[in-house]
């Protein structure tokens, strides 16, 4: 495992933990898009079905179980335990406009047309756009809490580090996956504007706001 994948995984894990702690400590899920978390739960569920069929390593299995457990815990906190604090009026992104096209694309463009491969491809495509409901919610409300922006930054950093991971693997292992790379590039592009605002505002102690 190269340093870019390891730090990418740790950044991804940090993002999930930051979000969980934010909700639990504040006893509130205000400003958090439940729809984005449902999409991420769908991403992890469809991607890690191979937990039932194969074993790669203890690290690999552990990370998959942690990701799945944490995202479902987050969904539970948003829609059950702290449901009264959830701002459903602002979390109004139409997720079917993401799921349906992504599902169709996964059926049409994948590696070998097996059920597990189609679901894996679906998860890759869906992850690239799963953050859109959260960004849309921030744009609609006009601002985001600092802790929420830290979550988004770690999530975007994870994806950017994975781009370097793929470059590393291409040059040193001869590995190349066009589907994962294209989806990763799309996802990273979605974070570019956020990264700029994070550096210029949040790190200087200002509140993040996105144009409506």
Coordinates of N, CA and C in Angstrom, one line a residue:
X1 N 0.8 -1.2 0.0 CA 0.0 0.0 0.0 C 0.9 1.3 0.0
X2 N 0.6 2.2 -0.9 CA 1.4 3.4 -1.0 C 0.9 4.5 0.0
X3 N 1.7 5.5 0.2 CA 1.4 6.5 1.2 C 0.1 7.3 0.8
X4 N -0.1 7.5 -0.5 CA -1.3 8.3 -0.9 C -2.6 7.5 -0.6
X5 N -2.6 6.2 -0.8 CA -3.8 5.5 -0.4 C -4.0 5.5 1.1
X6 N -3.0 5.3 1.8 CA -3.1 5.2 3.3 C -3.6 6.6 3.8
X7 N -3.0 7.7 3.4 CA -3.4 9.0 3.9 C -4.8 9.3 3.4
X8 N -5.1 8.8 2.2 CA -6.5 9.1 1.7 C -7.5 8.3 2.5
X9 N -7.2 7.1 2.9 CA -8.1 6.3 3.7 C -8.3 7.0 5.1
X10 N -7.2 7.4 5.6 CA -7.2 8.1 7.0 C -8.0 9.4 6.9
X11 N -7.8 10.1 5.8 CA -8.6 11.4 5.6 C -10.1 11.1 5.5
X12 N -10.4 10.0 4.8 CA -11.8 9.6 4.6 C -12.4 9.2 6.0
X13 N -11.6 8.5 6.8 CA -12.1 8.0 8.1 C -12.2 9.2 9.0
X14 N -11.3 10.2 8.9 CA -11.4 11.4 9.7 C -12.6 12.2 9.4
X15 N -13.0 12.3 8.1 CA -14.2 13.0 7.8 C -15.4 12.4 8.4
X16 N -15.5 11.1 8.4 CA -16.7 10.4 8.9 C -16.7 10.5 10.4
X17 N -15.6 10.4 11.1 CA -15.6 10.6 12.6 C -15.9 12.0 13.0
X18 N -15.4 13.0 12.2 CA -15.7 14.4 12.5 C -17.2 14.6 12.5
X19 N -17.8 14.1 11.5 CA -19.3 14.3 11.3 C -20.0 13.6 12.4
X20 N -19.6 12.4 12.8 CA -20.3 11.7 13.9 C -20.2 12.4 15.2
X21 N -18.9 12.9 15.5 CA -18.7 13.6 16.7 C -19.4 14.9 16.8
X22 N -19.5 15.6 15.6 CA -20.2 16.8 15.6 C -21.7 16.7 15.9
X23 N -22.3 15.6 15.4 CA -23.7 15.4 15.7 C -23.9 14.9 17.1
X24 N -23.0 14.0 17.6 CA -23.2 13.5 18.9 C -23.0 14.5 20.0
X25 N -21.9 15.3 19.9 CA -21.5 16.2 20.9 C -22.5 17.4 20.9
X26 N -23.0 17.9 19.8 CA -23.9 19.0 19.7 C -25.4 18.5 19.9
X27 N -25.6 17.2 19.9 CA -26.9 16.6 20.0 C -27.8 17.2 18.9
X28 N -27.2 17.5 17.8 CA -28.0 18.2 16.7 C -27.4 17.8 15.3
X29 N -28.2 17.7 14.3 CA -27.7 17.4 13.0 C -28.0 18.6 12.1
X30 N -28.2 19.8 12.7 CA -28.5 21.0 11.9 C -27.3 21.2 10.9
X31 N -27.7 21.5 9.7 CA -26.7 21.8 8.6 C -26.2 20.6 7.9
X32 N -26.6 19.4 8.4 CA -26.1 18.2 7.7 C -27.2 17.6 6.8
X33 N -26.7 17.3 5.6 CA -27.7 16.7 4.6 C -27.9 15.2 4.9
X34 N -29.0 14.9 5.3 CA -29.3 13.4 5.5 C -29.4 12.7 4.2
X35 N -29.7 13.4 3.1 CA -29.8 12.8 1.8 C -28.4 12.4 1.3
X36 N -27.4 13.2 1.5 CA -26.0 12.9 1.2 C -25.6 11.7 2.0
X37 N -25.9 11.6 3.2 CA -25.5 10.4 4.0 C -26.2 9.2 3.6
X38 N -27.5 9.2 3.1 CA -28.1 8.1 2.6 C -27.4 7.6 1.3
X39 N -27.0 8.6 0.5 CA -26.3 8.2 -0.7 C -25.0 7.6 -0.4
X40 N -24.3 8.1 0.6 CA -23.0 7.4 1.0 C -23.3 6.0 1.5
X41 N -24.4 5.9 2.3 CA -24.7 4.5 2.8 C -24.9 3.6 1.6
X42 N -25.6 4.1 0.6 CA -25.8 3.3 -0.6 C -24.5 3.0 -1.3
X43 N -23.6 3.9 -1.4 CA -22.3 3.7 -2.0 C -21.6 2.6 -1.3
X44 N -21.4 2.7 0.0 CA -20.7 1.7 0.8 C -21.3 0.3 0.7
X45 N -22.7 0.3 0.8 CA -23.4 -1.0 0.7 C -23.1 -1.7 -0.6
X46 N -23.3 -1.0 -1.7 CA -23.1 -1.7 -3.0 C -21.6 -2.0 -3.3
X47 N -20.7 -1.2 -2.8 CA -19.3 -1.4 -3.1 C -18.7 -2.5 -2.3
X48 N -19.2 -2.7 -1.1 CA -18.5 -3.7 -0.2 C -19.3 -5.0 0.0
X49 N -20.1 -5.3 -1.0 CA -20.7 -6.6 -1.0 C -19.7 -7.7 -1.1
X50 N -18.5 -7.4 -1.6 CA -17.5 -8.5 -1.7 C -17.0 -8.9 -0.3
X51 N -17.4 -8.3 0.8 CA -17.1 -8.7 2.1 C -17.7 -10.1 2.3
X52 N -18.8 -10.4 1.6 CA -19.5 -11.7 1.7 C -18.8 -12.8 0.9
X53 N -18.0 -12.4 -0.1 CA -17.4 -13.4 -1.0 C -15.9 -13.5 -1.0
X54 N -15.2 -12.5 -0.5 CA -13.7 -12.6 -0.6 C -13.1 -11.9 0.6
X55 N -11.8 -12.3 0.9 CA -11.0 -11.7 1.9 C -9.7 -11.2 1.3
X56 N -9.4 -9.9 1.4 CA -8.2 -9.4 0.9 C -7.1 -9.2 1.9
X57 N -7.5 -8.6 3.0 CA -6.6 -8.4 4.1 C -7.4 -7.9 5.3
X58 N -6.7 -8.0 6.5 CA -7.4 -7.5 7.7 C -7.7 -6.0 7.6
X59 N -6.7 -5.3 7.1 CA -6.9 -3.8 7.0 C -8.1 -3.5 6.1
X60 N -8.1 -4.2 4.9 CA -9.2 -3.9 4.0 C -10.5 -4.2 4.5
X61 N -10.7 -5.4 5.2 CA -11.9 -5.8 5.8 C -12.3 -4.8 6.9
X62 N -11.4 -4.5 7.7 CA -11.7 -3.6 8.9 C -12.2 -2.2 8.4
X63 N -11.5 -1.6 7.4 CA -11.9 -0.3 6.9 C -13.3 -0.4 6.3
X64 N -13.6 -1.4 5.6 CA -14.9 -1.5 5.0 C -16.0 -1.6 6.0
X65 N -15.8 -2.4 7.1 CA -16.7 -2.6 8.1 C -16.9 -1.3 8.9
X66 N -15.8 -0.6 9.1 CA -15.9 0.7 9.8 C -16.7 1.8 9.0
X67 N -16.4 1.8 7.7 CA -17.1 2.8 6.8 C -18.6 2.5 6.9
X68 N -19.0 1.2 6.7 CA -20.4 0.9 6.6 C -21.0 1.2 8.0
X69 N -20.4 0.8 9.1 CA -21.0 1.0 10.4 C -21.2 2.5 10.7
X70 N -20.1 3.3 10.4 CA -20.2 4.7 10.7 C -21.2 5.4 9.9
X71 N -21.4 5.1 8.6 CA -22.3 5.8 7.8 C -23.8 5.5 8.2
X72 N -24.0 4.2 8.6 CA -25.3 3.9 9.0 C -25.6 4.5 10.4
X73 N -24.6 4.6 11.2 CA -24.8 5.2 12.5 C -25.1 6.7 12.3
X74 N -24.5 7.3 11.3 CA -24.8 8.7 11.0 C -26.2 8.9 10.5
X75 N -26.7 8.0 9.6 CA -28.1 8.0 9.1 C -29.0 7.9 10.3
X76 N -28.7 7.0 11.2 CA -29.6 6.7 12.4 C -29.7 8.0 13.2
X77 N -28.6 8.6 13.5 CA -28.6 9.8 14.3 C -29.4 10.9 13.7
X78 N -29.3 11.1 12.3 CA -30.0 12.1 11.6 C -31.5 11.9 11.6
X79 N -31.9 10.6 11.2 CA -33.3 10.4 10.9 C -34.1 9.8 12.1
X80 N -33.4 9.4 13.2 CA -34.0 8.8 14.3 C -33.7 9.5 15.6
X81 N -32.5 9.4 16.1 CA -32.2 9.9 17.4 C -32.4 11.5 17.5
X82 N -31.8 12.2 16.5 CA -31.9 13.6 16.6 C -32.8 14.2 15.4
X83 N -33.8 13.4 15.1 CA -34.6 13.8 13.9 C -35.2 15.2 14.1
X84 N -35.5 15.6 15.3 CA -36.1 16.9 15.6 C -35.2 18.1 15.2
X85 N -33.9 17.8 15.1 CA -33.0 18.9 14.7 C -32.7 18.9 13.2
X86 N -33.2 17.9 12.5 CA -32.9 17.8 11.1 C -33.7 18.8 10.2
X87 N -33.0 19.5 9.4 CA -33.6 20.6 8.6 C -34.0 20.0 7.2
X88 N -35.1 19.3 7.2 CA -35.6 18.7 6.0 C -36.0 19.7 4.9
X89 N -36.4 20.9 5.3 CA -36.9 21.9 4.4 C -35.7 22.4 3.5
X90 N -34.5 22.5 4.0 CA -33.4 22.9 3.2 C -32.7 21.8 2.6
X91 N -32.9 20.5 3.1 CA -32.3 19.4 2.5 C -33.2 18.8 1.4
X92 N -33.3 19.6 0.3 CA -34.4 19.3 -0.7 C -33.9 18.9 -2.0
X93 N -32.6 18.5 -2.1 CA -32.1 18.1 -3.4 C -32.8 16.8 -3.9
X94 N -33.1 16.7 -5.1 CA -33.8 15.5 -5.7 C -32.8 14.4 -6.0
X95 N -32.6 13.5 -5.1 CA -31.6 12.5 -5.2 C -31.9 11.5 -6.3
X96 N -33.2 11.4 -6.7 CA -33.5 10.5 -7.8 C -32.9 10.9 -9.1
X97 N -32.6 12.3 -9.2 CA -31.9 12.8 -10.4 C -30.4 12.3 -10.4
X98 N -29.9 11.8 -9.3 CA -28.6 11.3 -9.3 C -28.6 9.7 -9.4
X99 N -29.5 9.1 -8.6 CA -29.5 7.6 -8.6 C -29.9 7.0 -9.9
X100 N -30.9 7.5 -10.5 CA -31.4 6.9 -11.8 C -30.4 7.0 -12.9
X101 N -29.9 8.2 -13.2 CA -28.8 8.2 -14.3 C -27.6 7.4 -14.0
X102 N -27.2 7.5 -12.7 CA -26.0 6.7 -12.3 C -26.2 5.2 -12.4
X103 N -27.4 4.8 -12.1 CA -27.7 3.3 -12.2 C -27.7 2.9 -13.7
X104 N -28.3 3.7 -14.5 CA -28.3 3.4 -16.0 C -26.9 3.4 -16.5
X105 N -26.1 4.4 -16.1 CA -24.7 4.4 -16.6 C -23.9 3.2 -16.1
X106 N -24.1 2.8 -14.9 CA -23.4 1.6 -14.4 C -23.8 0.3 -15.1
X107 N -25.0 0.2 -15.6 CA -25.4 -1.0 -16.4 C -24.8 -0.9 -17.8
X108 N -24.7 0.3 -18.3 CA -24.1 0.4 -19.7 C -22.6 0.4 -19.7
X109 N -22.0 1.0 -18.8 CA -20.5 1.1 -18.8 C -19.9 0.5 -17.5
X110 N -19.4 -0.7 -17.6 CA -18.7 -1.3 -16.5 C -17.7 -2.3 -17.1
X111 N -17.0 -3.1 -16.2 CA -15.9 -3.9 -16.7 C -16.3 -5.3 -17.2
X112 N -17.3 -5.9 -16.6 CA -17.6 -7.3 -17.1 C -19.1 -7.7 -17.0
X113 N -20.0 -6.8 -16.6 CA -21.4 -7.0 -16.6 C -21.9 -8.0 -15.7
X114 N -21.1 -8.4 -14.7 CA -21.6 -9.3 -13.6 C -22.3 -8.4 -12.6
X115 N -23.3 -9.1 -11.8 CA -24.0 -8.3 -10.8 C -23.1 -7.5 -9.8
X116 N -22.1 -8.2 -9.3 CA -21.3 -7.5 -8.3 C -20.5 -6.3 -9.0
X117 N -20.1 -6.6 -10.2 CA -19.3 -5.5 -10.9 C -20.2 -4.3 -11.2
X118 N -21.4 -4.6 -11.6 CA -22.3 -3.5 -11.9 C -22.6 -2.7 -10.6
X119 N -22.8 -3.4 -9.5 CA -23.0 -2.7 -8.3 C -21.8 -1.9 -7.8
X120 N -20.6 -2.5 -8.0 CA -19.4 -1.8 -7.7 C -19.2 -0.5 -8.5
X121 N -19.5 -0.6 -9.8 CA -19.4 0.5 -10.7 C -20.4 1.6 -10.3
X122 N -21.7 1.1 -10.0 CA -22.7 2.1 -9.5 C -22.2 2.9 -8.3
X123 N -21.5 2.2 -7.4 CA -21.0 2.9 -6.2 C -19.9 3.9 -6.5
X124 N -19.1 3.6 -7.5 CA -18.1 4.5 -7.9 C -18.7 5.8 -8.5
X125 N -19.6 5.6 -9.4 CA -20.3 6.7 -10.1 C -21.1 7.5 -9.1
X126 N -21.8 6.8 -8.2 CA -22.6 7.5 -7.2 C -21.8 8.3 -6.2
X127 N -20.7 7.8 -5.8 CA -19.8 8.5 -4.8 C -19.3 9.8 -5.4
X128 N -19.1 9.9 -6.7 CA -18.6 11.1 -7.3 C -19.6 12.3 -7.2
X129 N -20.9 12.0 -7.0 CA -21.9 13.1 -6.9 C -22.7 13.1 -5.6
X130 N -22.3 12.1 -4.7 CA -23.1 12.0 -3.5 C -23.1 13.2 -2.6
X131 N -22.0 14.0 -2.7 CA -21.9 15.2 -1.9 C -22.8 16.4 -2.3
X132 N -23.3 16.3 -3.5 CA -24.1 17.4 -4.1 C -25.3 17.8 -3.2
X133 N -26.1 16.9 -2.6 CA -27.1 17.4 -1.7 C -26.6 18.2 -0.5
X134 N -25.4 17.9 0.0 CA -24.8 18.7 1.1 C -24.4 20.0 0.6
X135 N -23.7 20.1 -0.5 CA -23.3 21.4 -1.1 C -24.5 22.3 -1.5
X136 N -25.6 21.6 -2.0 CA -26.8 22.3 -2.3 C -27.4 22.9 -1.1
X137 N -27.4 22.1 0.0 CA -28.0 22.6 1.3 C -27.2 23.8 1.8
X138 N -25.9 23.8 1.8 CA -25.1 24.9 2.2 C -25.4 26.1 1.4
X139 N -25.5 25.9 0.0 CA -25.8 27.0 -0.9 C -27.2 27.6 -0.5
X140 N -28.2 26.7 -0.2 CA -29.5 27.2 0.1 C -29.6 28.0 1.4
X141 N -28.9 27.5 2.4 CA -28.9 28.1 3.7 C -28.0 29.4 3.8
X142 N -27.0 29.4 2.9 CA -26.1 30.5 2.8 C -24.8 30.4 3.6
X143 N -24.7 29.4 4.5 CA -23.5 29.3 5.3 C -23.4 27.9 5.9
X144 N -22.2 27.6 6.5 CA -22.1 26.3 7.1 C -21.2 26.4 8.4
X145 N -21.5 25.6 9.4 CA -20.7 25.6 10.6 C -19.3 25.2 10.3
X146 N -18.4 25.7 11.1 CA -16.9 25.4 10.8 C -16.7 23.9 10.9
X147 N -17.3 23.1 11.8 CA -17.0 21.7 11.9 C -17.5 21.0 10.7
X148 N -18.6 21.5 10.1 CA -19.1 20.8 8.9 C -18.2 21.1 7.7
X149 N -17.6 22.2 7.7 CA -16.6 22.5 6.6 C -15.3 21.7 6.8
X150 N -14.9 21.4 8.0 CA -13.8 20.5 8.2 C -14.1 19.1 7.7
X151 N -15.3 18.6 7.9 CA -15.8 17.4 7.4 C -15.7 17.3 5.9
X152 N -16.2 18.4 5.2 CA -16.1 18.4 3.8 C -14.7 18.5 3.3
X153 N -13.9 19.2 4.0 CA -12.5 19.4 3.5 C -11.8 18.0 3.6
X154 N -12.0 17.3 4.7 CA -11.3 15.9 4.8 C -11.9 15.0 3.7
X155 N -13.1 15.1 3.4 CA -13.7 14.3 2.4 C -13.1 14.6 1.0
X156 N -13.0 15.9 0.7 CA -12.4 16.3 -0.5 C -10.9 15.9 -0.6
X157 N -10.2 16.0 0.5 CA -8.8 15.7 0.6 C -8.6 14.2 0.3
X158 N -9.5 13.4 0.8 CA -9.4 11.9 0.6 C -9.5 11.6 -0.9
X159 N -10.4 12.3 -1.6 CA -10.6 12.0 -3.0 C -9.4 12.5 -3.8
X160 N -8.8 13.7 -3.4 CA -7.6 14.2 -4.1 C -6.4 13.3 -3.9
X161 N -6.3 12.8 -2.7 CA -5.2 11.9 -2.5 C -5.3 10.6 -3.2
X162 N -6.5 10.2 -3.5 CA -6.7 9.0 -4.3 C -6.4 9.2 -5.7
X163 N -6.5 10.4 -6.2 CA -6.0 10.7 -7.6 C -4.5 10.4 -7.7
X164 N -3.8 10.8 -6.7 CA -2.3 10.6 -6.6 C -2.0 9.1 -6.4
X165 N -2.9 8.4 -5.7 CA -2.8 7.0 -5.5 C -2.9 6.2 -6.9
X166 N -3.8 6.7 -7.7 CA -3.9 6.0 -9.0 C -2.7 6.3 -9.9
X167 N -2.2 7.5 -9.8 CA -1.0 7.9 -10.6 C 0.2 7.0 -10.1
X168 N 0.3 6.8 -8.8 CA 1.4 6.0 -8.3 C 1.2 4.5 -8.7
X169 N 0.0 4.0 -8.7 CA -0.2 2.6 -9.1 C 0.0 2.4 -10.5
X170 N -0.3 3.4 -11.4 CA -0.1 3.3 -12.8 C 1.4 3.2 -13.1
X171 N 2.2 4.0 -12.4 CA 3.6 4.0 -12.7 C 4.4 2.9 -12.1
X172 N 4.0 2.5 -10.9 CA 4.7 1.5 -10.2 C 4.1 0.1 -10.2
X173 N 2.8 0.0 -10.5 CA 2.2 -1.4 -10.5 C 1.5 -1.7 -11.9
X174 N 1.5 -0.7 -12.8 CA 0.9 -0.9 -14.1 C -0.7 -1.0 -14.0
X175 N -1.2 -0.6 -12.9 CA -2.7 -0.6 -12.7 C -3.4 0.6 -13.2
X176 N -4.5 0.4 -13.9 CA -5.2 1.6 -14.5 C -6.7 1.2 -14.6
X177 N -7.5 2.0 -14.0 CA -8.9 1.8 -14.0 C -9.6 3.1 -14.4
X178 N -10.0 3.2 -15.7 CA -10.5 4.4 -16.2 C -11.8 4.8 -15.5
X179 N -12.7 3.9 -15.2 CA -14.0 4.2 -14.5 C -13.7 4.9 -13.2
X180 N -12.8 4.4 -12.3 CA -12.5 5.0 -11.0 C -11.8 6.3 -11.2
X181 N -11.0 6.4 -12.2 CA -10.2 7.7 -12.4 C -11.1 8.8 -12.8
X182 N -12.0 8.5 -13.8 CA -12.9 9.6 -14.3 C -13.9 10.0 -13.2
X183 N -14.4 9.0 -12.5 CA -15.3 9.4 -11.4 C -14.6 10.2 -10.3
X184 N -13.4 9.8 -10.0 CA -12.6 10.6 -9.0 C -12.3 12.0 -9.4
X185 N -12.0 12.2 -10.7 CA -11.7 13.5 -11.2 C -13.0 14.4 -11.1
X186 N -14.1 13.8 -11.5 CA -15.4 14.5 -11.4 C -15.7 14.9 -9.9
X187 N -15.5 14.0 -9.0 CA -15.7 14.3 -7.6 C -14.8 15.4 -7.1
X188 N -13.5 15.3 -7.5 CA -12.5 16.3 -7.1 C -12.9 17.7 -7.6
X189 N -13.4 17.8 -8.8 CA -13.8 19.0 -9.4 C -14.9 19.7 -8.6
X190 N -15.8 18.8 -8.2 CA -17.0 19.4 -7.4 C -16.5 20.0 -6.1
X191 N -15.3 19.6 -5.6 CA -14.8 20.2 -4.4 C -13.9 21.4 -4.6
X192 N -13.5 21.7 -5.8 CA -12.6 22.7 -6.1 C -13.0 24.1 -5.5
X193 N -14.2 24.5 -5.8 CA -14.7 25.8 -5.3 C -14.7 25.8 -3.8
X194 N -15.1 24.7 -3.2 CA -15.2 24.6 -1.7 C -13.8 24.7 -1.1
X195 N -12.8 24.0 -1.8 CA -11.4 24.1 -1.3 C -10.9 25.6 -1.2
X196 N -11.2 26.3 -2.3 CA -10.8 27.7 -2.3 C -11.4 28.5 -1.2
X197 N -12.7 28.3 -1.0 CA -13.4 29.1 0.1 C -12.9 28.6 1.5
X198 N -12.6 27.3 1.6 CA -12.1 26.8 2.9 C -10.8 27.5 3.2
X199 N -9.9 27.6 2.3 CA -8.6 28.1 2.5 C -8.6 29.6 2.8
X200 N -9.5 30.3 2.0 CA -9.5 31.8 2.1 C -10.4 32.3 3.2
X201 N -11.3 31.5 3.7 CA -12.3 31.9 4.7 C -12.2 31.2 6.0
X202 N -12.4 29.9 6.0 CA -12.5 29.1 7.2 C -11.2 29.1 8.0
X203 N -10.1 28.9 7.3 CA -8.8 28.8 8.0 C -8.4 30.2 8.5
X204 N -9.1 31.3 8.1 CA -8.9 32.6 8.6 C -9.9 33.0 9.7
X205 N -10.7 32.0 10.1 CA -11.7 32.2 11.2 C -13.0 32.8 10.7
X206 N -13.2 32.8 9.4 CA -14.5 33.4 8.9 C -15.5 32.2 8.6
X207 N -16.8 32.5 8.6 CA -17.8 31.5 8.3 C -17.8 31.3 6.8
X208 N -18.0 30.0 6.4 CA -18.1 29.7 5.0 C -19.5 29.9 4.5
X209 N -19.6 30.6 3.3 CA -20.9 30.8 2.7 C -20.7 30.5 1.2
X210 N -21.7 29.8 0.6 CA -21.7 29.5 -0.8 C -22.8 30.3 -1.5
X211 N -22.6 30.8 -2.7 CA -23.6 31.5 -3.4 C -24.8 30.7 -3.6
X212 N -26.0 31.3 -3.4 CA -27.3 30.6 -3.6 C -27.6 30.4 -5.1

